[in-house]
């Protein structure tokens, strides 16, 4: 996973990179992912499995809204995992979500995918690959170093 571009890489090389997909559970985790991947061309934040049916799409929507407000220069988007709840996926589409994970029956997913296509959205059958837990430890260490540096300045 390429995190940073050297001086020769520049914006052109950066814009050709695939988006980084990182997990998040709450605002603190989302902020940590943004801080860690601040040099990524694009960042896609993936909610926990079945999150739409737990905290609801609005909870994660608000986290993303705050991140975009705080970091307007970074292309941050969310991927909402709806589990096998097609009704929740439909509600998320209506709310404005553009990237969903919907497991479960293929017929329900096909109906939701047709609605998503009309809105320019994507429905995935499986969760995309994300960073490993060891990467999360690196994020925490990186944030601790950043906070320490900020205190010293």
Coordinates of N, CA, C and O in Angstrom, one line a residue:
X1 N 0.8 -1.2 0.0 CA 0.0 0.0 0.0 C 0.9 1.2 0.0 O 1.7 1.5 0.9
X2 N 0.8 2.0 -1.1 CA 1.6 3.3 -1.1 C 0.9 4.3 -0.3 O -0.2 4.7 -0.6
X3 N 1.6 4.8 0.7 CA 1.0 5.9 1.5 C 1.5 7.3 1.1 O 0.7 8.2 1.1
X4 N 2.7 7.4 0.8 CA 3.2 8.8 0.5 C 3.9 8.8 -0.8 O 4.6 7.8 -1.2
X5 N 3.8 9.9 -1.5 CA 4.6 10.1 -2.7 C 5.8 10.9 -2.5 O 5.7 11.9 -1.7
X6 N 6.9 10.6 -3.0 CA 8.1 11.4 -2.9 C 8.0 12.6 -3.7 O 7.0 12.9 -4.4
X7 N 9.0 13.4 -3.7 CA 9.0 14.7 -4.5 C 8.8 14.5 -5.9 O 8.1 15.3 -6.6
X8 N 9.3 13.4 -6.5 CA 9.1 13.1 -7.9 C 7.7 12.6 -8.2 O 7.2 12.7 -9.3
X9 N 7.0 12.1 -7.2 CA 5.6 11.6 -7.4 C 4.6 12.6 -7.8 O 3.9 12.5 -8.8
X10 N 4.5 13.7 -7.0 CA 3.7 14.8 -7.3 C 2.2 14.5 -7.3 O 1.8 13.4 -7.0
X11 N 1.4 15.5 -7.6 CA -0.1 15.3 -7.6 C -0.5 14.4 -8.7 O -1.5 13.7 -8.5
X12 N 0.1 14.4 -9.9 CA -0.3 13.6 -10.9 C -0.2 12.1 -10.6 O -1.2 11.3 -10.8
X13 N 0.9 11.7 -10.0 CA 1.0 10.3 -9.5 C 0.0 10.0 -8.4 O -0.5 8.9 -8.4
X14 N -0.2 10.9 -7.5 CA -1.1 10.7 -6.4 C -2.5 10.5 -6.9 O -3.2 9.6 -6.4
X15 N -2.9 11.2 -7.9 CA -4.3 11.1 -8.4 C -4.6 9.7 -9.0 O -5.7 9.3 -9.2
X16 N -3.5 9.0 -9.5 CA -3.7 7.7 -10.1 C -3.8 6.6 -9.2 O -4.1 5.5 -9.5
X17 N -3.5 6.8 -7.9 CA -3.5 5.7 -6.9 C -5.0 5.3 -6.6 O -5.9 6.2 -6.6
X18 N -5.2 4.1 -6.2 CA -6.5 3.6 -5.8 C -6.8 4.1 -4.4 O -5.9 4.4 -3.7
X19 N -8.1 4.3 -4.2 CA -8.4 4.8 -2.8 C -8.0 3.8 -1.7 O -8.0 2.6 -2.0
X20 N -7.6 4.3 -0.6 CA -7.2 3.5 0.5 C -8.6 3.2 1.3 O -9.4 4.1 1.5
X21 N -8.8 2.0 1.7 CA -10.0 1.6 2.4 C -9.5 1.3 3.9 O -8.7 0.4 4.1
X22 N -10.1 2.0 4.8 CA -9.8 1.8 6.2 C -11.0 1.7 7.0 O -12.0 2.3 6.8
X23 N -11.0 0.8 8.1 CA -12.2 0.7 8.9 C -12.3 1.8 9.9 O -11.3 2.5 10.3
X24 N -13.5 2.1 10.4 CA -13.7 3.0 11.4 C -15.0 2.6 12.2 O -15.9 2.0 11.6
X25 N -15.0 3.0 13.5 CA -16.2 2.6 14.3 C -16.8 3.9 14.9 O -18.0 3.9 15.2
X26 N -16.1 4.9 15.0 CA -16.6 6.2 15.6 C -15.8 7.3 15.1 O -14.9 7.2 14.2
X27 N -16.1 8.5 15.6 CA -15.4 9.8 15.1 C -13.9 9.7 15.4 O -13.1 10.1 14.5
X28 N -13.5 9.2 16.6 CA -12.1 9.2 16.9 C -11.3 8.2 15.9 O -10.2 8.6 15.4
X29 N -11.9 7.1 15.6 CA -11.3 6.2 14.7 C -11.2 6.7 13.3 O -10.3 6.5 12.6
X30 N -12.3 7.4 12.9 CA -12.3 8.1 11.5 C -11.2 9.1 11.5 O -10.5 9.3 10.5
X31 N -11.1 9.9 12.5 CA -10.1 11.0 12.5 C -8.7 10.4 12.5 O -7.8 10.9 11.8
X32 N -8.5 9.3 13.2 CA -7.2 8.6 13.2 C -6.9 8.1 11.8 O -5.7 8.2 11.3
X33 N -7.9 7.5 11.1 CA -7.6 7.0 9.7 C -7.3 8.2 8.8 O -6.4 8.1 8.0
X34 N -7.9 9.3 8.9 CA -7.6 10.5 8.1 C -6.2 11.0 8.4 O -5.5 11.3 7.5
X35 N -5.9 11.1 9.7 CA -4.5 11.5 10.0 C -3.4 10.6 9.5 O -2.4 11.1 8.9
X36 N -3.7 9.3 9.6 CA -2.7 8.3 9.1 C -2.6 8.3 7.6 O -1.5 8.2 7.0
X37 N -3.7 8.5 6.9 CA -3.7 8.4 5.4 C -3.8 9.8 4.8 O -4.4 9.9 3.7
X38 N -3.4 10.8 5.4 CA -3.6 12.2 4.9 C -2.9 12.4 3.6 O -3.3 13.3 2.9
X39 N -2.0 11.6 3.1 CA -1.4 11.7 1.8 C -2.0 10.8 0.8 O -1.5 10.8 -0.4
X40 N -3.0 10.1 1.1 CA -3.6 9.2 0.1 C -4.4 10.0 -0.9 O -4.9 11.1 -0.6
X41 N -4.5 9.5 -2.1 CA -5.3 10.2 -3.1 C -6.7 10.3 -2.8 O -7.4 11.3 -3.0
X42 N -7.2 9.2 -2.1 CA -8.6 9.2 -1.7 C -8.7 8.2 -0.6 O -8.0 7.2 -0.5
X43 N -9.6 8.4 0.4 CA -9.8 7.6 1.5 C -11.2 7.1 1.6 O -12.2 7.9 1.5
X44 N -11.4 5.8 1.7 CA -12.8 5.3 1.8 C -12.9 4.6 3.2 O -12.1 3.7 3.5
X45 N -13.8 5.1 4.0 CA -13.9 4.6 5.4 C -15.0 3.6 5.5 O -16.2 3.9 5.1
X46 N -14.7 2.4 5.9 CA -15.6 1.3 6.0 C -16.2 1.1 7.4 O -15.4 1.0 8.3
X47 N -17.5 1.1 7.5 CA -18.2 0.9 8.8 C -18.0 -0.5 9.2 O -17.7 -1.4 8.4
X48 N -18.3 -0.8 10.5 CA -18.2 -2.2 10.9 C -19.3 -3.0 10.2 O -20.3 -2.5 9.7
X49 N -19.1 -4.3 10.2 CA -20.1 -5.3 9.6 C -21.5 -5.1 10.2 O -21.6 -5.1 11.4
X50 N -22.4 -4.9 9.3 CA -23.8 -4.7 9.8 C -24.1 -3.4 10.5 O -25.1 -3.3 11.2
X51 N -23.2 -2.4 10.4 CA -23.4 -1.2 11.1 C -24.7 -0.4 10.9 O -25.2 0.2 11.8
X52 N -25.2 -0.5 9.7 CA -26.4 0.2 9.4 C -27.6 -0.2 10.3 O -28.4 0.7 10.7
X53 N -27.6 -1.4 10.6 CA -28.7 -1.9 11.5 C -28.4 -1.8 13.0 O -29.2 -2.0 13.8
X54 N -27.2 -1.3 13.3 CA -26.8 -1.1 14.7 C -26.9 0.3 15.1 O -27.8 0.7 15.8
X55 N -26.0 1.2 14.7 CA -26.0 2.6 15.0 C -26.9 3.4 14.0 O -27.3 4.5 14.3
X56 N -27.1 2.8 12.8 CA -27.9 3.5 11.8 C -27.0 4.3 10.8 O -26.0 4.8 11.2
X57 N -27.6 4.5 9.6 CA -26.8 5.2 8.6 C -26.6 6.7 9.0 O -25.5 7.2 8.7
X58 N -27.5 7.3 9.7 CA -27.3 8.7 10.1 C -26.1 9.0 11.0 O -25.4 10.0 10.9
X59 N -25.8 8.0 11.9 CA -24.7 8.1 12.8 C -23.4 8.2 12.0 O -22.6 9.1 12.2
X60 N -23.2 7.3 11.1 CA -22.0 7.3 10.3 C -22.0 8.4 9.3 O -20.9 9.0 9.0
X61 N -23.1 8.8 8.8 CA -23.2 10.0 7.9 C -22.7 11.3 8.5 O -22.0 12.0 7.9
X62 N -23.1 11.4 9.8 CA -22.7 12.6 10.5 C -21.1 12.6 10.8 O -20.5 13.6 10.7
X63 N -20.6 11.4 11.1 CA -19.1 11.3 11.2 C -18.4 11.8 9.9 O -17.5 12.6 9.9
X64 N -18.9 11.3 8.8 CA -18.3 11.6 7.5 C -18.5 13.1 7.2 O -17.6 13.8 6.7
X65 N -19.7 13.7 7.5 CA -19.9 15.1 7.3 C -18.9 15.9 8.1 O -18.3 16.9 7.6
X66 N -18.7 15.6 9.3 CA -17.7 16.3 10.2 C -16.3 16.2 9.6 O -15.5 17.2 9.6
X67 N -15.9 15.0 9.2 CA -14.6 14.8 8.6 C -14.4 15.7 7.4 O -13.4 16.3 7.2
X68 N -15.4 15.7 6.5 CA -15.3 16.5 5.3 C -15.2 17.9 5.6 O -14.5 18.7 4.9
X69 N -15.9 18.4 6.6 CA -15.9 19.8 7.0 C -14.5 20.1 7.6 O -13.9 21.2 7.3
X70 N -13.9 19.2 8.4 CA -12.6 19.5 9.0 C -11.5 19.3 8.0 O -10.4 19.9 8.2
X71 N -11.7 18.5 7.0 CA -10.6 18.2 6.0 C -11.1 18.3 4.6 O -11.1 17.3 3.8
X72 N -11.4 19.5 4.1 CA -12.0 19.7 2.8 C -11.1 19.3 1.6 O -11.6 19.0 0.5
X73 N -9.8 19.3 1.9 CA -8.8 19.0 0.8 C -8.7 17.5 0.6 O -8.1 17.0 -0.4
X74 N -9.2 16.6 1.5 CA -9.0 15.2 1.4 C -10.3 14.6 0.9 O -11.4 14.9 1.3
X75 N -10.2 13.7 -0.1 CA -11.4 13.0 -0.7 C -11.7 11.8 0.3 O -11.2 10.8 0.1
X76 N -12.6 12.1 1.2 CA -13.1 11.1 2.2 C -14.5 10.7 1.8 O -15.4 11.6 1.8
X77 N -14.7 9.4 1.6 CA -16.1 8.9 1.4 C -16.3 7.7 2.3 O -15.3 7.1 2.8
X78 N -17.5 7.4 2.5 CA -17.8 6.2 3.4 C -18.4 5.0 2.6 O -19.0 5.2 1.6
X79 N -18.2 3.9 3.2 CA -18.8 2.6 2.7 C -19.6 2.1 3.9 O -19.0 1.8 4.9
X80 N -20.9 2.0 3.7 CA -21.8 1.6 4.8 C -22.1 0.1 4.6 O -22.7 -0.3 3.6
X81 N -21.8 -0.6 5.7 CA -22.2 -2.1 5.6 C -23.6 -2.2 6.2 O -23.8 -1.9 7.4
X82 N -24.5 -2.7 5.4 CA -25.9 -2.9 5.8 C -26.2 -4.3 6.2 O -27.4 -4.7 6.4
X83 N -25.2 -5.2 6.3 CA -25.5 -6.6 6.6 C -26.4 -7.1 5.5 O -26.1 -6.9 4.3
X84 N -27.4 -7.9 5.9 CA -28.3 -8.4 4.9 C -29.7 -7.7 4.9 O -30.7 -8.2 4.4
X85 N -29.7 -6.5 5.4 CA -30.9 -5.7 5.6 C -31.1 -4.8 4.4 O -30.7 -3.6 4.3
X86 N -31.9 -5.3 3.4 CA -32.2 -4.5 2.2 C -33.0 -3.2 2.5 O -32.8 -2.2 1.9
X87 N -33.9 -3.3 3.5 CA -34.6 -2.0 3.8 C -33.7 -1.0 4.4 O -33.9 0.2 4.0
X88 N -32.7 -1.3 5.2 CA -31.8 -0.4 5.7 C -30.9 0.2 4.5 O -30.6 1.4 4.5
X89 N -30.5 -0.7 3.6 CA -29.8 -0.3 2.5 C -30.6 0.8 1.6 O -30.0 1.8 1.2
X90 N -31.8 0.5 1.5 CA -32.7 1.4 0.7 C -32.8 2.8 1.4 O -32.6 3.8 0.8
X91 N -32.9 2.8 2.8 CA -33.0 4.0 3.5 C -31.7 4.8 3.4 O -31.7 6.0 3.3
X92 N -30.6 4.0 3.4 CA -29.2 4.7 3.3 C -29.1 5.3 1.9 O -28.6 6.4 1.8
X93 N -29.6 4.7 0.9 CA -29.5 5.3 -0.5 C -30.3 6.6 -0.5 O -29.9 7.6 -1.1
X94 N -31.5 6.6 0.1 CA -32.4 7.8 0.1 C -31.7 8.9 0.9 O -31.7 10.0 0.5
X95 N -31.0 8.5 1.9 CA -30.2 9.5 2.8 C -29.1 10.1 2.0 O -28.7 11.3 2.2
X96 N -28.5 9.4 1.0 CA -27.5 9.9 0.2 C -26.2 9.1 0.2 O -25.2 9.5 -0.5
X97 N -26.2 8.0 0.8 CA -25.0 7.1 0.8 C -24.8 6.6 -0.7 O -25.8 6.4 -1.4
X98 N -23.5 6.5 -1.1 CA -23.2 6.2 -2.4 C -22.4 4.9 -2.6 O -22.1 4.5 -3.7
X99 N -22.1 4.3 -1.4 CA -21.3 3.0 -1.5 C -21.8 2.2 -0.3 O -21.6 2.5 0.8
X100 N -22.4 1.0 -0.7 CA -23.0 0.2 0.3 C -22.5 -1.3 0.2 O -22.2 -1.7 -0.9
X101 N -22.5 -2.0 1.3 CA -22.3 -3.4 1.3 C -23.6 -4.0 1.7 O -24.2 -3.6 2.7
X102 N -24.1 -4.9 0.9 CA -25.4 -5.6 1.2 C -25.2 -7.1 0.9 O -25.1 -7.5 -0.2
X103 N -25.1 -7.9 2.0 CA -25.0 -9.3 1.8 C -26.4 -9.9 1.8 O -27.4 -9.2 1.6
X104 N -26.5 -11.2 1.9 CA -27.9 -11.7 1.9 C -28.3 -12.2 0.5 O -27.5 -12.5 -0.4
X105 N -29.6 -12.2 0.3 CA -30.2 -12.7 -0.9 C -29.9 -11.9 -2.1 O -30.0 -10.7 -2.1
X106 N -29.5 -12.6 -3.2 CA -29.1 -11.9 -4.4 C -30.3 -11.1 -5.0 O -30.1 -10.1 -5.6
X107 N -31.5 -11.6 -4.9 CA -32.6 -10.9 -5.5 C -32.9 -9.6 -4.8 O -33.1 -8.6 -5.5
X108 N -32.7 -9.5 -3.5 CA -32.9 -8.3 -2.8 C -31.8 -7.3 -3.2 O -32.0 -6.1 -3.4
X109 N -30.5 -7.8 -3.2 CA -29.4 -7.0 -3.6 C -29.6 -6.5 -5.0 O -29.2 -5.3 -5.3
X110 N -30.1 -7.3 -5.9 CA -30.3 -6.8 -7.3 C -31.3 -5.6 -7.3 O -31.1 -4.7 -8.1
X111 N -32.4 -5.7 -6.5 CA -33.3 -4.6 -6.5 C -32.7 -3.3 -6.0 O -32.9 -2.2 -6.5
X112 N -31.9 -3.5 -4.9 CA -31.2 -2.3 -4.3 C -30.2 -1.8 -5.2 O -30.0 -0.6 -5.4
X113 N -29.5 -2.7 -5.9 CA -28.4 -2.3 -6.9 C -29.1 -1.5 -8.0 O -28.5 -0.5 -8.5
X114 N -30.3 -1.8 -8.5 CA -30.9 -1.1 -9.5 C -31.3 0.3 -9.0 O -31.1 1.3 -9.8
X115 N -31.7 0.4 -7.8 CA -32.0 1.8 -7.3 C -30.7 2.6 -7.1 O -30.7 3.8 -7.3
X116 N -29.7 1.9 -6.7 CA -28.4 2.5 -6.5 C -27.9 3.1 -7.8 O -27.4 4.2 -7.8
X117 N -28.0 2.3 -8.8 CA -27.5 2.7 -10.1 C -28.2 4.0 -10.6 O -27.5 4.9 -11.1
X118 N -29.5 4.1 -10.3 CA -30.2 5.4 -10.7 C -29.7 6.6 -9.9 O -29.8 7.7 -10.4
X119 N -29.1 6.4 -8.8 CA -28.5 7.4 -8.0 C -27.0 7.6 -8.1 O -26.4 8.4 -7.4
X120 N -26.4 6.8 -9.0 CA -25.0 6.9 -9.1 C -24.2 6.2 -8.0 O -23.1 6.6 -7.7
X121 N -24.9 5.3 -7.3 CA -24.3 4.6 -6.1 C -23.8 3.2 -6.5 O -24.2 2.7 -7.5
X122 N -23.1 2.6 -5.6 CA -22.6 1.2 -5.7 C -23.1 0.3 -4.6 O -23.1 0.8 -3.5
X123 N -23.4 -0.9 -4.9 CA -23.8 -1.9 -3.9 C -22.8 -3.1 -4.1 O -22.7 -3.6 -5.2
X124 N -22.2 -3.4 -3.0 CA -21.2 -4.5 -3.0 C -21.8 -5.7 -2.3 O -22.5 -5.6 -1.3
X125 N -21.5 -6.9 -2.8 CA -22.0 -8.1 -2.1 C -21.1 -8.5 -0.9 O -21.6 -9.2 0.0
X126 N -19.8 -8.1 -1.0 CA -18.9 -8.4 0.1 C -18.1 -7.2 0.5 O -18.0 -6.3 -0.2
X127 N -17.7 -7.2 1.8 CA -16.9 -6.2 2.3 C -15.5 -6.1 1.5 O -14.9 -7.1 1.3
X128 N -15.1 -4.9 1.2 CA -13.8 -4.8 0.6 C -12.6 -5.1 1.6 O -12.9 -5.1 2.8
X129 N -11.5 -5.4 1.1 CA -10.3 -5.7 2.0 C -9.9 -4.3 2.6 O -9.9 -3.3 1.9
X130 N -9.5 -4.4 3.9 CA -9.1 -3.2 4.6 C -7.7 -3.5 5.3 O -7.2 -4.7 5.2
X131 N -7.2 -2.6 6.0 CA -6.0 -2.7 6.7 C -6.1 -3.8 7.7 O -7.2 -4.1 8.2
X132 N -5.0 -4.4 8.1 CA -5.0 -5.4 9.2 C -4.9 -4.7 10.5 O -4.6 -3.5 10.6
X133 N -5.1 -5.4 11.6 CA -5.1 -4.9 12.9 C -3.7 -4.3 13.3 O -3.6 -3.3 14.0
X134 N -2.7 -4.9 12.7 CA -1.3 -4.4 13.0 C -1.2 -3.0 12.4 O -0.5 -2.2 12.9
X135 N -1.9 -2.7 11.3 CA -1.9 -1.4 10.7 C -2.6 -0.4 11.7 O -2.2 0.8 11.8
X136 N -3.6 -0.8 12.4 CA -4.3 0.0 13.4 C -3.3 0.4 14.5 O -3.4 1.5 15.0
X137 N -2.5 -0.6 14.9 CA -1.5 -0.3 15.9 C -0.5 0.8 15.4 O -0.1 1.7 16.2
X138 N -0.2 0.8 14.2 CA 0.7 1.8 13.6 C 0.0 3.1 13.6 O 0.6 4.2 13.9
X139 N -1.3 3.2 13.3 CA -2.1 4.4 13.4 C -2.0 5.0 14.8 O -1.8 6.2 14.9
X140 N -2.3 4.2 15.8 CA -2.3 4.7 17.1 C -0.9 5.2 17.5 O -0.8 6.3 18.1
X141 N 0.2 4.5 17.1 CA 1.5 5.0 17.4 C 1.8 6.3 16.6 O 2.4 7.2 17.2
X142 N 1.4 6.4 15.4 CA 1.6 7.6 14.6 C 0.8 8.8 15.3 O 1.4 9.9 15.3
X143 N -0.4 8.6 15.7 CA -1.1 9.6 16.4 C -0.4 10.1 17.7 O -0.4 11.2 18.0
X144 N 0.0 9.1 18.4 CA 0.7 9.4 19.7 C 2.0 10.3 19.4 O 2.2 11.3 20.1
X145 N 2.7 10.0 18.3 CA 3.9 10.7 18.0 C 3.5 12.1 17.5 O 4.1 13.1 17.9
X146 N 2.4 12.3 16.8 CA 1.9 13.6 16.3 C 1.5 14.4 17.5 O 1.8 15.6 17.5
X147 N 0.8 13.9 18.4 CA 0.4 14.6 19.6 C 1.6 15.0 20.4 O 1.7 16.2 20.9
X148 N 2.5 14.2 20.6 CA 3.8 14.5 21.3 C 4.5 15.6 20.6 O 5.0 16.6 21.3
X149 N 4.6 15.6 19.3 CA 5.3 16.6 18.5 C 4.6 18.0 18.7 O 5.2 19.0 18.8
X150 N 3.2 17.9 18.7 CA 2.4 19.1 18.8 C 2.6 19.8 20.2 O 2.7 21.0 20.3
X151 N 2.8 19.0 21.2 CA 3.0 19.5 22.5 C 4.4 20.1 22.6 O 4.5 21.1 23.4
X152 N 5.3 19.6 21.9 CA 6.7 20.1 22.0 C 6.8 21.5 21.3 O 7.7 22.2 21.5
X153 N 5.9 21.7 20.3 CA 6.0 23.0 19.5 C 5.2 24.0 20.1 O 4.6 24.5 20.8

